[in-house]
Amino acid sequence: MMMESTQGSISSFEGYTEDLHISESVLQVGDLPLAENLRQLASRINIVCRIICPGNQGTGFVIDNGLLLTNHHIIPNLEQAQKACVQFFYERSRKTQEIVEVRLNPDESEGGLFLTSETPDEGFLPLTKDKLDFTIVAFRLPLPHKLDFVHKMGMSIFSNVQPIEGGHANIIQHPSLKENGVMHSFKRYAFWKNKIKQIEADKFIVHYETTTLRGSSGAPVMDDQGDLLGLHRARCPNQQHQNCNTAILASAIAAAVLERGYGQKIKECCSIFQSEVRLNFLSLSQDEDLQKELNYYIPLDASRSLKDEPKDLEEQVESFISSSNRILLILGEAASGKSLFVRYLALKKGKAYASEKDFLPIYISLSSVKQADRVLEEGLQYIVSPENLPDFLKEKKLLLFLDAYDEMPCLRKEKKEKFIEKQRKLFNIYLENNLKLRLHNDTKIIFTCRITDIQAEDLRYFYPDGKTPQGFNKLILADFDPGKQISYLTKYLAIQKEKGLSPSWTVEKYWKYFNNISGLKEIVKNPLLLFVTAEVLPSIVEKFKKERSNSEEKLHLTETRILDEFIVQRILREYNRQTENSLRPQYSKEDYLTFALDLIAQMSKEGKYVISRTDPSLMKKFQRFFCNSEEAIFKRKAIPLTCSEGKEWKFIHDKFRAHFEAMWQQFELGREEEILELLGVKKESF
């Protein structure tokens, strides 16, 4: 561990002078910094974090809108980066629950980044161009909502701000310090007795006075304006700079990054768009549930009407983007792949934007938008500040993906009484939000909606003028044909093998049962149900053969039966995992099922199917389900849920939500025998 300097402690106050009218001391102007500098320095407090690695700890901070910078001797390799715990708000005044812990993502194949420059063999000095003792690593996204500021507040290593001899070196750090016999490393600052003594650009370092301790390594060294000068490293080892510290010059780090060809990668990771919209892209690119779905992605077909021959969907969307039309509506059955397609395209367009600078893609899930006339305000609230939103919308040529119109809470059917629904009101989002005047003239909007929720006369709610289809396009997703079904199964089995599994069925065997089982071919015409069926069909067939080995009865399957089996298998998988591990709490199969049904019952009662973690009153109502207790964590794993962008809980797909709701209604009506039989639970014990 590098040694730190403890020079610069505060002397005790000795009282006022006897004569308050004596002249003020005459100081150099640099000794009286401007008061507003404190505001600039204070704005850096929250981006400084504590880093805990196995057998080591230090300080780090956010750079260039979303990466972590620290010393190589704190995080020396990929393995340590994967194990590191990064803590924001680790401060004396904070409660334990206010500390935010995040992980790092050094794996570039998963959208991460890791770049390190080793510590010199001699330890302290001399630094060389190839051994500058720094590490840059990406955060694992999505970040908790409490860290939404991170993508806006990072300091730049490319700003080329240079230290000035005699100037100030300000540090915010997490030094290890013992107080009252207790060792801790709360965040501290050193803004006094902090003169820069010498700059050795040829050695890539700056020497300065200030107080640091073990744990301070990796702290930002800033000038009085809060701009980054260097990366704090250790105390000076030689007598010439006794009681001084050293930092690696930020300009030297920037030069090393560029020389090693990482300048573009950092820009791709941090600055694909301006900082205001970067989070939208990275939340998609590192959404683990989305990445899993994209592994199975098969190109979709669509047609302008049900009578037309389906053609490649992506090609038709590209034609729309290059046309003069303003709005495209993509319609499809539930689980037909609408949402996956627009997220896939948003990611693809996002990656291309870095070089093409054409349309700037923005993805918004309408399922979390509460007010139909504030779609952009709510959808972009974590991305663009309210004061910047008008200029952003008017100046940027956007490609807006407004996904799941039918799932907007304000459009959901209202419950009049148990299981009875009242017709909902539809909105023209384009008109309600005055988008014609607010958006850039070339901005394009792509909506998705379930086809069963839109009648022919409802299309006017998507017309730019609300009356005529001028400027409007519509596409209807086609079912998977046999060729796409076989392609999907081939990809599914290949992924199972990559996971180290040994599938018992081949594509040919699946295809045989698709053709032989009554009703099955009509079910597996979309990607979600094809995936679910591929997961459960072998076990369904095996059970059927065992139970009816001497019968000529043929197997018949429904969508409900397949989804029931999928849910039961998830519950049994989690139940078996806990029984195999004696350290885990023990819950019965009934406990897992009750937890899931209680959750959907609460959602139905509240009329809330998207639970925002930023809504305290809503989280209080759902605390039992979404708290961090061991019980809630284990039982949630048995339910197909996702925590979108770390901000809101919802079902992975609305089809699962609808199925759980139907299951709960069956239990309410006393028709639960079938699901309990699948689970192997007697009705009397439930």
XYZ file of C-alpha atoms in Angstrom:
686
model
C 0.000 0.000 0.000
C 1.296 3.441 -0.922
C 2.210 5.738 1.980
C 0.283 8.961 2.539
C 1.286 12.355 3.951
C -0.346 13.597 7.150
C 1.020 17.131 6.863
C -1.456 19.952 7.209
C -3.497 19.298 10.379
C -5.666 22.174 11.701
C -4.254 24.101 14.651
C -6.532 25.013 17.569
C -8.206 28.439 17.750
C -6.530 30.840 20.202
C -9.064 33.674 20.441
C -9.567 37.083 18.844
C -6.917 39.800 18.725
C -7.232 42.454 21.460
C -7.825 45.275 18.955
C -10.487 44.434 16.361
C -9.671 47.626 14.445
C -6.165 46.690 13.392
C -5.545 46.394 9.666
C -6.220 43.122 7.881
C -3.250 40.982 6.926
C -2.029 41.529 3.397
C -2.113 38.176 1.571
C -1.460 37.053 -1.942
C -4.710 37.067 -3.943
C -4.317 33.319 -4.505
C -4.600 32.786 -0.752
C -8.166 34.130 -0.821
C -10.025 31.966 -3.361
C -13.395 33.128 -4.636
C -16.316 31.934 -2.519
C -18.124 30.498 -5.537
C -15.249 28.043 -5.916
C -16.618 26.235 -2.875
C -19.814 25.621 -4.792
C -17.868 24.109 -7.689
C -15.843 21.879 -5.392
C -18.938 20.855 -3.417
C -20.608 19.734 -6.653
C -17.912 17.030 -6.903
C -18.638 15.457 -3.513
C -21.231 12.928 -4.664
C -19.171 11.542 -7.560
C -16.357 10.479 -5.215
C -16.801 6.942 -3.921
C -15.253 4.367 -1.628
C -13.851 1.220 -3.260
C -13.634 -2.074 -1.382
C -11.676 -4.941 -2.938
C -10.569 -8.220 -1.358
C -7.726 -7.211 0.977
C -7.656 -3.614 -0.185
C -9.624 -0.387 -0.241
C -9.274 3.097 -1.663
C -11.039 5.989 -3.336
C -12.377 6.465 -6.854
C -14.480 8.957 -8.766
C -16.675 9.278 -11.834
C -15.115 10.542 -15.058
C -16.472 11.390 -18.482
C -20.105 10.766 -17.699
C -20.088 7.236 -16.419
C -16.720 5.537 -15.846
C -14.752 4.975 -12.647
C -11.144 6.171 -12.322
C -8.854 4.944 -9.537
C -5.306 3.624 -9.073
C -3.966 0.391 -10.521
C -2.760 -0.528 -7.041
C -6.432 -0.387 -5.908
C -7.974 -2.335 -8.838
C -5.107 -4.110 -10.640
C -6.964 -6.614 -12.833
C -10.276 -7.870 -14.232
C -10.800 -10.310 -11.384
C -10.504 -7.569 -8.756
C -12.786 -5.315 -10.796
C -15.462 -8.002 -10.871
C -15.198 -8.486 -7.106
C -14.989 -4.797 -6.188
C -17.796 -3.095 -4.303
C -18.197 0.644 -4.951
C -20.014 2.697 -2.308
C -21.494 6.132 -2.893
C -22.639 8.390 0.005
C -20.379 6.639 2.535
C -20.476 9.599 4.919
C -20.761 10.038 8.677
C -24.126 11.813 8.498
C -25.701 9.191 6.251
C -27.782 6.305 7.515
C -26.707 2.825 6.471
C -29.678 2.469 4.122
C -28.639 5.673 2.323
C -25.310 4.190 1.213
C -25.605 3.034 -2.403
C -23.512 0.030 -3.453
C -22.848 -0.740 -7.098
C -20.737 -3.217 -9.025
C -18.396 -2.769 -11.944
C -18.576 -4.156 -15.466
C -15.073 -4.745 -16.867
C -16.282 -7.159 -19.563
C -16.257 -5.421 -22.942
C -18.298 -8.250 -24.478
C -21.124 -7.221 -22.143
C -20.902 -3.508 -22.913
C -18.342 -2.801 -20.186
C -14.823 -1.401 -20.238
C -11.541 -2.068 -18.439
C -8.273 -0.231 -19.019
C -5.333 -0.271 -16.625
C -1.756 1.002 -16.516
C 0.463 -0.847 -14.081
C 2.215 0.431 -10.974
C 5.992 0.862 -11.505
C 8.052 -2.105 -10.364
C 9.837 0.140 -7.868
C 6.508 0.972 -6.265
C 6.624 4.729 -5.780
C 8.634 6.166 -8.649
C 9.515 6.728 -11.351
C 6.344 6.604 -13.389
C 6.699 5.801 -17.053
C 4.388 6.264 -19.979
C 3.511 2.556 -19.794
C 3.230 2.400 -16.015
C 1.076 5.262 -14.762
C -0.765 3.455 -11.937
C -4.357 4.066 -13.064
C -7.425 1.956 -13.821
C -10.566 2.971 -15.719
C -13.584 0.668 -15.503
C -17.281 0.890 -16.376
C -20.122 0.635 -13.891
C -22.592 -2.200 -14.185
C -25.859 -0.719 -15.366
C -28.569 0.128 -14.756
C -27.456 2.205 -11.785
C -29.849 2.702 -8.847
C -32.071 5.739 -9.312
C -30.228 7.550 -6.493
C -27.238 7.754 -8.841
C -29.074 9.341 -11.768
C -26.737 12.330 -11.403
C -23.682 10.231 -12.290
C -24.098 10.468 -16.055
C -24.066 14.271 -15.839
C -21.480 15.077 -13.176
C -18.346 13.149 -14.149
C -15.036 15.011 -14.490
C -13.230 14.823 -17.816
C -9.711 13.483 -18.224
C -9.677 15.131 -21.665
C -10.220 18.717 -20.469
C -6.445 19.389 -20.544
C -6.550 21.602 -17.437
C -2.970 21.980 -16.197
C -1.792 22.561 -12.604
C -0.027 25.817 -11.746
C 2.904 25.905 -9.363
C 1.774 27.781 -6.245
C -1.872 26.997 -7.006
C -4.127 24.761 -4.943
C -4.577 20.983 -5.023
C -8.005 20.153 -3.554
C -8.854 16.576 -2.635
C -12.052 14.692 -1.738
C -11.159 11.270 -0.377
C -12.026 8.229 1.767
C -9.030 7.983 4.156
C -8.897 5.227 6.778
C -8.966 6.900 10.181
C -9.368 5.641 13.739
C -11.636 7.691 16.014
C -12.573 6.605 19.528
C -10.959 3.259 18.844
C -13.072 2.625 15.735
C -11.581 2.492 12.235
C -13.670 4.010 9.454
C -13.206 5.734 6.094
C -15.898 8.384 5.847
C -15.599 10.876 3.015
C -13.386 13.856 3.865
C -11.978 16.886 2.081
C -8.588 18.595 2.164
C -8.919 22.197 0.980
C -6.269 23.816 3.222
C -2.456 23.929 3.318
C -2.647 22.434 -0.136
C -0.148 24.322 -2.274
C 1.227 22.796 -5.464
C 4.996 22.641 -4.949
C 6.364 21.273 -8.219
C 5.165 19.935 -11.566
C 7.282 17.305 -13.313
C 5.513 16.855 -16.630
C 8.315 14.664 -17.979
C 7.694 12.320 -15.047
C 3.893 12.634 -15.398
C 3.439 13.831 -11.802
C 2.613 16.847 -9.678
C 3.799 17.353 -6.070
C 1.588 19.138 -3.553
C 1.011 19.628 0.143
C -2.149 18.319 1.775
C -3.395 15.764 4.293
C -4.018 12.211 3.106
C -4.001 8.765 4.715
C -4.214 5.132 3.722
C -7.385 4.790 1.664
C -6.937 8.162 -0.060
C -5.336 6.561 -3.119
C -7.477 7.119 -6.190
C -8.933 10.460 -5.068
C -9.424 13.341 -7.519
C -6.967 16.237 -7.295
C -8.767 19.418 -8.413
C -8.059 23.083 -8.902
C -10.190 25.769 -7.237
C -12.780 25.560 -10.024
C -13.313 21.849 -9.418
C -11.575 20.817 -12.647
C -9.509 17.636 -12.632
C -5.735 18.082 -12.381
C -4.676 14.572 -11.486
C -5.214 11.248 -9.755
C -3.906 11.124 -6.169
C -1.382 8.334 -5.709
C 0.758 8.457 -2.561
C 3.134 10.562 -0.510
C 6.451 11.593 -2.068
C 9.201 9.083 -1.261
C 12.204 11.421 -1.471
C 13.547 14.102 0.864
C 13.247 16.849 -1.742
C 9.472 16.769 -1.424
C 9.169 15.743 2.213
C 5.608 15.937 3.584
C 4.236 16.215 0.062
C 1.967 13.960 -1.973
C 2.028 12.993 -5.634
C -0.661 12.719 -8.272
C -0.571 11.369 -11.803
C -1.338 14.205 -14.194
C -4.789 13.877 -15.786
C -3.267 14.953 -19.093
C -0.806 12.021 -18.896
C -3.687 9.598 -18.294
C -5.606 11.068 -21.246
C -2.553 10.731 -23.503
C -2.078 7.091 -22.459
C -5.754 6.346 -23.123
C -5.553 7.825 -26.616
C -2.229 6.160 -27.435
C -3.603 2.747 -26.530
C -6.582 3.259 -28.819
C -9.165 3.545 -26.071
C -10.266 7.090 -26.844
C -13.032 5.901 -29.153
C -14.077 3.109 -26.799
C -14.454 5.575 -23.954
C -16.462 7.824 -26.225
C -18.647 4.877 -27.183
C -19.122 3.959 -23.546
C -19.584 7.510 -22.264
C -20.328 9.908 -25.033
C -22.166 8.086 -27.780
C -24.699 10.850 -27.329
C -24.468 14.045 -25.364
C -24.489 13.197 -21.671
C -28.216 13.905 -21.300
C -29.232 10.902 -23.413
C -26.390 8.491 -22.733
C -28.247 6.774 -19.905
C -31.117 5.838 -22.216
C -28.751 3.927 -24.513
C -26.693 2.252 -21.792
C -29.771 1.226 -19.807
C -30.833 -0.766 -22.858
C -27.367 -2.060 -23.727
C -26.794 -3.458 -20.234
C -30.359 -4.492 -19.385
C -29.674 -8.150 -18.537
C -33.230 -9.316 -19.298
C -33.134 -7.589 -22.687
C -29.748 -9.090 -23.540
C -31.098 -12.562 -22.765
C -34.068 -11.952 -25.069
C -31.840 -10.638 -27.847
C -29.877 -13.893 -27.776
C -32.985 -15.535 -29.242
C -33.939 -12.711 -31.600
C -35.264 -13.731 -35.019
C -36.064 -11.029 -37.629
C -39.787 -10.327 -37.859
C -42.075 -9.847 -40.850
C -44.973 -7.415 -41.144
C -47.536 -6.180 -43.648
C -49.583 -3.017 -44.143
C -52.797 -5.035 -43.823
C -53.780 -8.609 -43.042
C -54.415 -9.162 -46.752
C -50.919 -8.162 -47.857
C -47.893 -10.438 -48.143
C -45.616 -10.011 -45.077
C -42.176 -8.523 -45.699
C -39.123 -7.899 -43.528
C -40.152 -5.554 -40.706
C -36.813 -3.794 -40.282
C -36.594 -2.942 -43.979
C -40.081 -1.437 -43.882
C -39.231 0.606 -40.780
C -36.133 1.955 -42.535
C -38.353 2.979 -45.462
C -40.621 4.836 -43.043
C -37.652 6.637 -41.450
C -36.464 7.851 -44.846
C -39.981 8.922 -45.878
C -41.802 12.183 -45.173
C -44.239 10.466 -42.806
C -44.121 11.388 -39.136
C -45.708 8.496 -37.215
C -45.515 4.702 -37.546
C -47.757 2.351 -35.562
C -46.598 -1.262 -35.187
C -49.480 -3.556 -34.233
C -49.226 -7.167 -33.136
C -50.720 -9.858 -30.964
C -49.604 -10.169 -27.356
C -46.050 -11.586 -27.193
C -45.519 -11.181 -30.942
C -42.181 -9.408 -30.413
C -43.201 -5.727 -30.743
C -41.302 -4.504 -27.689
C -38.228 -6.629 -28.348
C -38.023 -5.331 -31.901
C -38.132 -1.620 -31.001
C -35.567 -2.093 -28.227
C -33.350 -4.035 -30.626
C -33.657 -1.250 -33.196
C -33.061 1.487 -30.594
C -29.823 -0.247 -29.610
C -28.746 -0.686 -33.211
C -29.475 2.947 -34.042
C -27.727 4.047 -30.861
C -24.505 2.296 -31.821
C -24.666 3.777 -35.318
C -25.292 7.310 -34.047
C -21.709 7.689 -32.813
C -20.436 7.730 -36.396
C -23.456 8.636 -38.519
C -24.893 11.458 -36.351
C -28.277 10.937 -38.025
C -31.382 10.203 -35.953
C -30.852 10.179 -32.199
C -32.810 7.171 -30.836
C -34.776 7.482 -27.592
C -36.694 4.528 -26.134
C -39.594 5.142 -23.716
C -41.774 2.422 -22.224
C -45.269 3.895 -21.990
C -46.200 1.338 -19.322
C -44.576 3.599 -16.718
C -46.018 6.913 -17.958
C -48.806 8.134 -15.687
C -50.105 11.174 -17.578
C -50.887 10.966 -21.283
C -50.151 14.674 -21.776
C -46.696 14.459 -20.141
C -45.194 11.517 -22.004
C -41.831 13.140 -22.750
C -41.559 14.874 -19.377
C -42.017 11.550 -17.571
C -40.205 9.366 -20.079
C -37.118 11.592 -20.139
C -37.117 12.744 -16.516
C -33.907 10.841 -15.691
C -32.223 11.794 -18.948
C -32.866 15.459 -19.722
C -33.366 18.156 -17.089
C -36.743 19.976 -17.265
C -35.091 23.300 -18.113
C -33.165 21.731 -21.029
C -36.036 19.625 -22.395
C -37.633 22.251 -24.713
C -34.346 23.013 -26.502
C -33.394 19.339 -26.611
C -36.671 18.355 -28.315
C -36.563 21.225 -30.779
C -32.903 20.999 -31.733
C -32.378 17.231 -31.944
C -33.612 15.074 -34.821
C -35.002 12.223 -32.735
C -36.208 8.721 -33.455
C -38.719 8.246 -30.630
C -39.707 4.676 -29.764
C -42.906 4.880 -27.683
C -43.457 1.274 -26.671
C -46.604 -0.447 -25.331
C -49.326 2.172 -25.869
C -51.887 -0.361 -24.627
C -50.071 -0.682 -21.270
C -50.215 2.994 -20.274
C -51.663 3.105 -16.724
C -53.939 6.012 -17.658
C -55.429 3.890 -20.461
C -55.915 0.667 -18.525
C -59.447 -0.593 -18.119
C -60.878 0.495 -14.784
C -62.334 -2.041 -12.360
C -65.977 -1.376 -11.488
C -66.324 -4.486 -9.392
C -64.559 -7.805 -9.121
C -63.441 -9.013 -12.581
C -65.760 -6.527 -14.358
C -64.021 -3.971 -16.553
C -65.164 -0.561 -17.809
C -64.127 0.696 -21.235
C -61.119 2.991 -21.146
C -60.537 6.310 -22.837
C -57.948 6.616 -25.613
C -55.606 9.567 -26.174
C -53.824 11.005 -29.170
C -50.385 11.372 -27.602
C -49.072 13.443 -30.514
C -51.804 16.062 -30.070
C -52.116 15.863 -26.270
C -48.388 16.596 -25.946
C -48.371 19.305 -28.651
C -45.529 17.459 -30.367
C -45.945 19.150 -33.741
C -44.688 22.417 -32.259
C -42.298 20.947 -29.685
C -40.314 18.512 -31.854
C -37.697 18.996 -34.553
C -39.382 18.970 -37.975
C -37.630 15.727 -38.982
C -38.268 13.769 -35.761
C -39.957 10.377 -36.283
C -42.194 8.542 -33.808
C -42.716 4.766 -33.687
C -45.544 3.448 -31.490
C -46.235 -0.180 -30.607
C -49.619 -1.457 -29.481
C -51.478 -4.720 -29.091
C -53.723 -5.208 -32.124
C -56.654 -6.444 -30.036
C -56.778 -3.084 -28.231
C -57.160 -0.964 -31.379
C -60.190 -1.011 -33.668
C -60.167 0.504 -37.164
C -61.864 3.666 -35.922
C -59.219 4.031 -33.172
C -56.387 4.623 -35.632
C -57.234 8.344 -35.591
C -55.639 8.480 -32.131
C -52.313 8.029 -33.925
C -52.926 10.429 -36.828
C -50.757 13.577 -36.613
C -53.818 15.795 -37.070
C -56.250 13.427 -35.330
C -58.483 13.328 -38.424
C -56.735 12.032 -41.546
C -53.972 9.431 -42.091
C -51.672 11.940 -43.776
C -48.163 11.476 -42.341
C -49.149 8.138 -40.760
C -48.052 4.544 -41.454
C -49.242 1.253 -39.965
C -47.619 -2.190 -39.940
C -49.060 -5.447 -38.600
C -46.678 -8.125 -37.355
C -46.990 -11.530 -38.986
C -47.002 -14.839 -37.132
C -43.861 -16.964 -37.231
C -43.975 -19.184 -40.299
C -42.422 -22.697 -40.185
C -39.066 -21.374 -41.380
C -38.828 -18.866 -38.526
C -40.030 -21.457 -36.007
C -37.249 -23.836 -37.050
C -34.670 -21.011 -36.998
C -35.792 -20.094 -33.488
C -35.589 -23.690 -32.226
C -32.120 -24.065 -33.755
C -30.945 -20.930 -31.941
C -32.653 -22.015 -28.706
C -30.872 -25.390 -28.634
C -27.511 -23.807 -29.506
C -27.849 -21.431 -26.542
C -28.759 -24.309 -24.223
C -25.522 -26.041 -25.223
C -23.534 -22.823 -24.676
C -24.933 -22.758 -21.135
C -23.475 -26.207 -20.556
C -26.850 -27.951 -20.721
C -27.557 -31.091 -22.693
C -30.937 -30.739 -24.429
C -32.765 -34.054 -24.614
C -34.659 -33.026 -27.748
C -33.507 -32.085 -31.233
C -35.122 -29.609 -33.621
C -36.589 -32.579 -35.482
C -38.199 -33.958 -32.327
C -39.708 -30.590 -31.425
C -41.040 -30.264 -34.946
C -42.568 -33.739 -34.797
C -44.551 -32.877 -31.656
C -45.502 -29.432 -32.983
C -47.219 -31.252 -35.839
C -48.665 -34.140 -33.816
C -50.011 -32.447 -30.661
C -53.469 -31.027 -31.119
C -53.586 -27.231 -30.858
C -49.843 -26.717 -30.510
C -49.051 -25.289 -33.954
C -51.502 -22.452 -33.331
C -49.777 -21.569 -30.051
C -46.129 -21.372 -31.122
C -46.542 -18.605 -33.683
C -44.783 -15.906 -31.669
C -41.347 -15.732 -29.985
C -42.475 -15.659 -26.351
C -44.762 -18.675 -26.541
C -42.252 -20.502 -28.710
C -39.612 -19.998 -26.002
C -41.966 -21.033 -23.183
C -43.081 -24.110 -25.121
C -39.496 -25.131 -25.886
C -38.765 -24.899 -22.150
C -41.673 -27.039 -20.920
C -42.737 -29.346 -23.763
C -40.271 -32.187 -23.015
C -41.473 -32.449 -19.396
C -45.147 -32.210 -20.411
C -44.733 -35.051 -22.915
C -42.791 -37.174 -20.414
C -45.473 -36.731 -17.730
C -48.236 -37.503 -20.190
C -46.561 -40.743 -21.287
C -46.067 -41.889 -17.679
C -49.614 -41.103 -16.621
C -51.260 -42.595 -19.703
C -48.865 -45.337 -20.725
C -51.700 -47.794 -21.437
C -54.065 -45.274 -23.007
C -54.567 -44.268 -26.626
C -55.615 -40.781 -25.558
C -53.808 -38.060 -27.487
C -52.158 -35.097 -25.842
C -53.933 -31.768 -26.329
C -52.355 -28.495 -25.236
C -53.649 -24.989 -24.668
C -51.776 -21.755 -24.068
C -53.046 -21.751 -20.478
C -51.715 -25.255 -19.857
C -48.276 -24.336 -21.240
C -48.024 -21.136 -19.166
C -49.178 -23.028 -16.058
C -46.389 -25.553 -16.573
C -43.829 -22.777 -17.112
C -44.793 -21.078 -13.833
C -44.851 -24.361 -11.938
C -41.374 -25.248 -13.205
C -40.025 -21.885 -12.001
C -41.516 -22.461 -8.546
C -40.200 -26.016 -8.355
C -36.741 -24.918 -9.512
C -36.470 -22.325 -6.721
C -37.986 -24.734 -4.206
C -35.455 -27.437 -5.109
C -32.552 -24.973 -4.934
C -33.413 -23.970 -1.398
C -33.869 -27.562 -0.231
C -30.437 -28.441 -1.647
C -28.833 -25.589 0.315
C -29.217 -25.950 4.062
C -28.042 -22.351 4.584
C -31.046 -20.928 2.742
C -34.387 -20.322 4.491
C -36.832 -23.137 3.884
C -40.140 -22.253 2.212
C -42.791 -24.648 0.951
C -44.093 -24.811 -2.607
C -47.330 -23.352 -1.276
C -45.355 -20.386 0.117
C -43.920 -19.542 -3.304
C -47.313 -19.776 -5.002
C -49.067 -17.763 -2.288
C -46.446 -15.024 -2.573
C -46.996 -14.746 -6.344
C -50.794 -14.728 -6.074
C -50.744 -12.193 -3.241
C -48.558 -9.928 -5.383
C -50.877 -10.008 -8.393
C -53.882 -9.555 -6.093
C -52.290 -6.433 -4.607
C -51.432 -5.118 -8.082
C -54.995 -5.705 -9.251
C -56.445 -4.082 -6.145
C -54.288 -0.973 -6.581
C -54.600 -0.942 -10.370
C -50.795 -0.708 -10.479
C -48.814 -3.190 -12.551
C -45.622 -1.130 -12.709
C -44.247 -0.464 -9.221
C -41.926 2.530 -9.175
C -39.141 2.431 -6.592
C -39.168 6.234 -6.578
C -42.772 6.356 -5.305
C -42.529 5.998 -1.475
C -46.271 5.579 -0.905
C -46.524 2.866 -3.558
C -43.410 1.063 -2.336
C -44.859 1.083 1.177
C -47.949 -0.758 -0.064
C -45.773 -3.318 -1.852
C -42.990 -3.475 0.744
C -43.594 -7.144 1.497
C -42.908 -8.064 -2.133
C -40.115 -5.681 -3.158
C -38.110 -5.189 0.024
C -34.608 -6.657 0.353
C -35.470 -9.309 2.915
C -34.167 -12.814 2.202
C -37.725 -14.109 1.943
C -38.773 -11.545 -0.670
C -35.583 -12.008 -2.695
C -35.901 -15.806 -2.823
C -39.618 -15.829 -3.597
C -39.356 -13.154 -6.299
C -37.020 -15.429 -8.257
C -39.920 -17.799 -8.869
C -41.920 -15.053 -10.607
C -41.073 -13.729 -14.113
C -40.373 -10.187 -12.883
C -37.870 -7.568 -13.941
C -36.647 -4.368 -12.313
C -36.530 -2.096 -15.350
C -33.479 0.218 -15.258
C -33.313 -0.399 -11.510
C -36.260 1.970 -11.082
C -39.481 -0.026 -11.430
C -40.723 -3.556 -10.906
C -43.004 -5.208 -13.444
C -43.622 -8.553 -15.130
C -41.137 -9.442 -17.871
C -44.073 -9.529 -20.270
C -47.686 -8.464 -19.928
C -48.780 -11.960 -20.963
C -47.305 -13.306 -17.710
C -49.076 -10.560 -15.780
C -52.395 -11.440 -17.431
C -51.868 -15.148 -16.792
C -51.083 -14.663 -13.098
C -54.145 -12.448 -12.795
C -56.316 -15.120 -14.420
C -54.778 -17.733 -12.117
C -55.568 -15.588 -9.066
C -59.155 -15.180 -10.282
C -59.467 -18.968 -10.578
C -58.324 -19.319 -6.980
C -60.814 -16.670 -5.907
C -63.571 -18.639 -7.631
C -62.432 -21.948 -6.117
C -61.123 -23.513 -9.332
C -57.534 -24.082 -8.341
C -57.284 -27.889 -8.546
C -55.379 -28.020 -11.847
C -52.530 -25.704 -10.867
C -52.201 -27.353 -7.442
C -52.078 -30.759 -9.091
C -49.250 -29.598 -11.367
C -47.409 -28.267 -8.337
C -47.914 -31.507 -6.429
C -49.832 -29.800 -3.635
C -53.068 -30.989 -2.085
C -55.904 -28.488 -1.983
C -56.422 -29.076 1.737
C -52.863 -27.948 2.514
C -53.095 -24.730 0.540
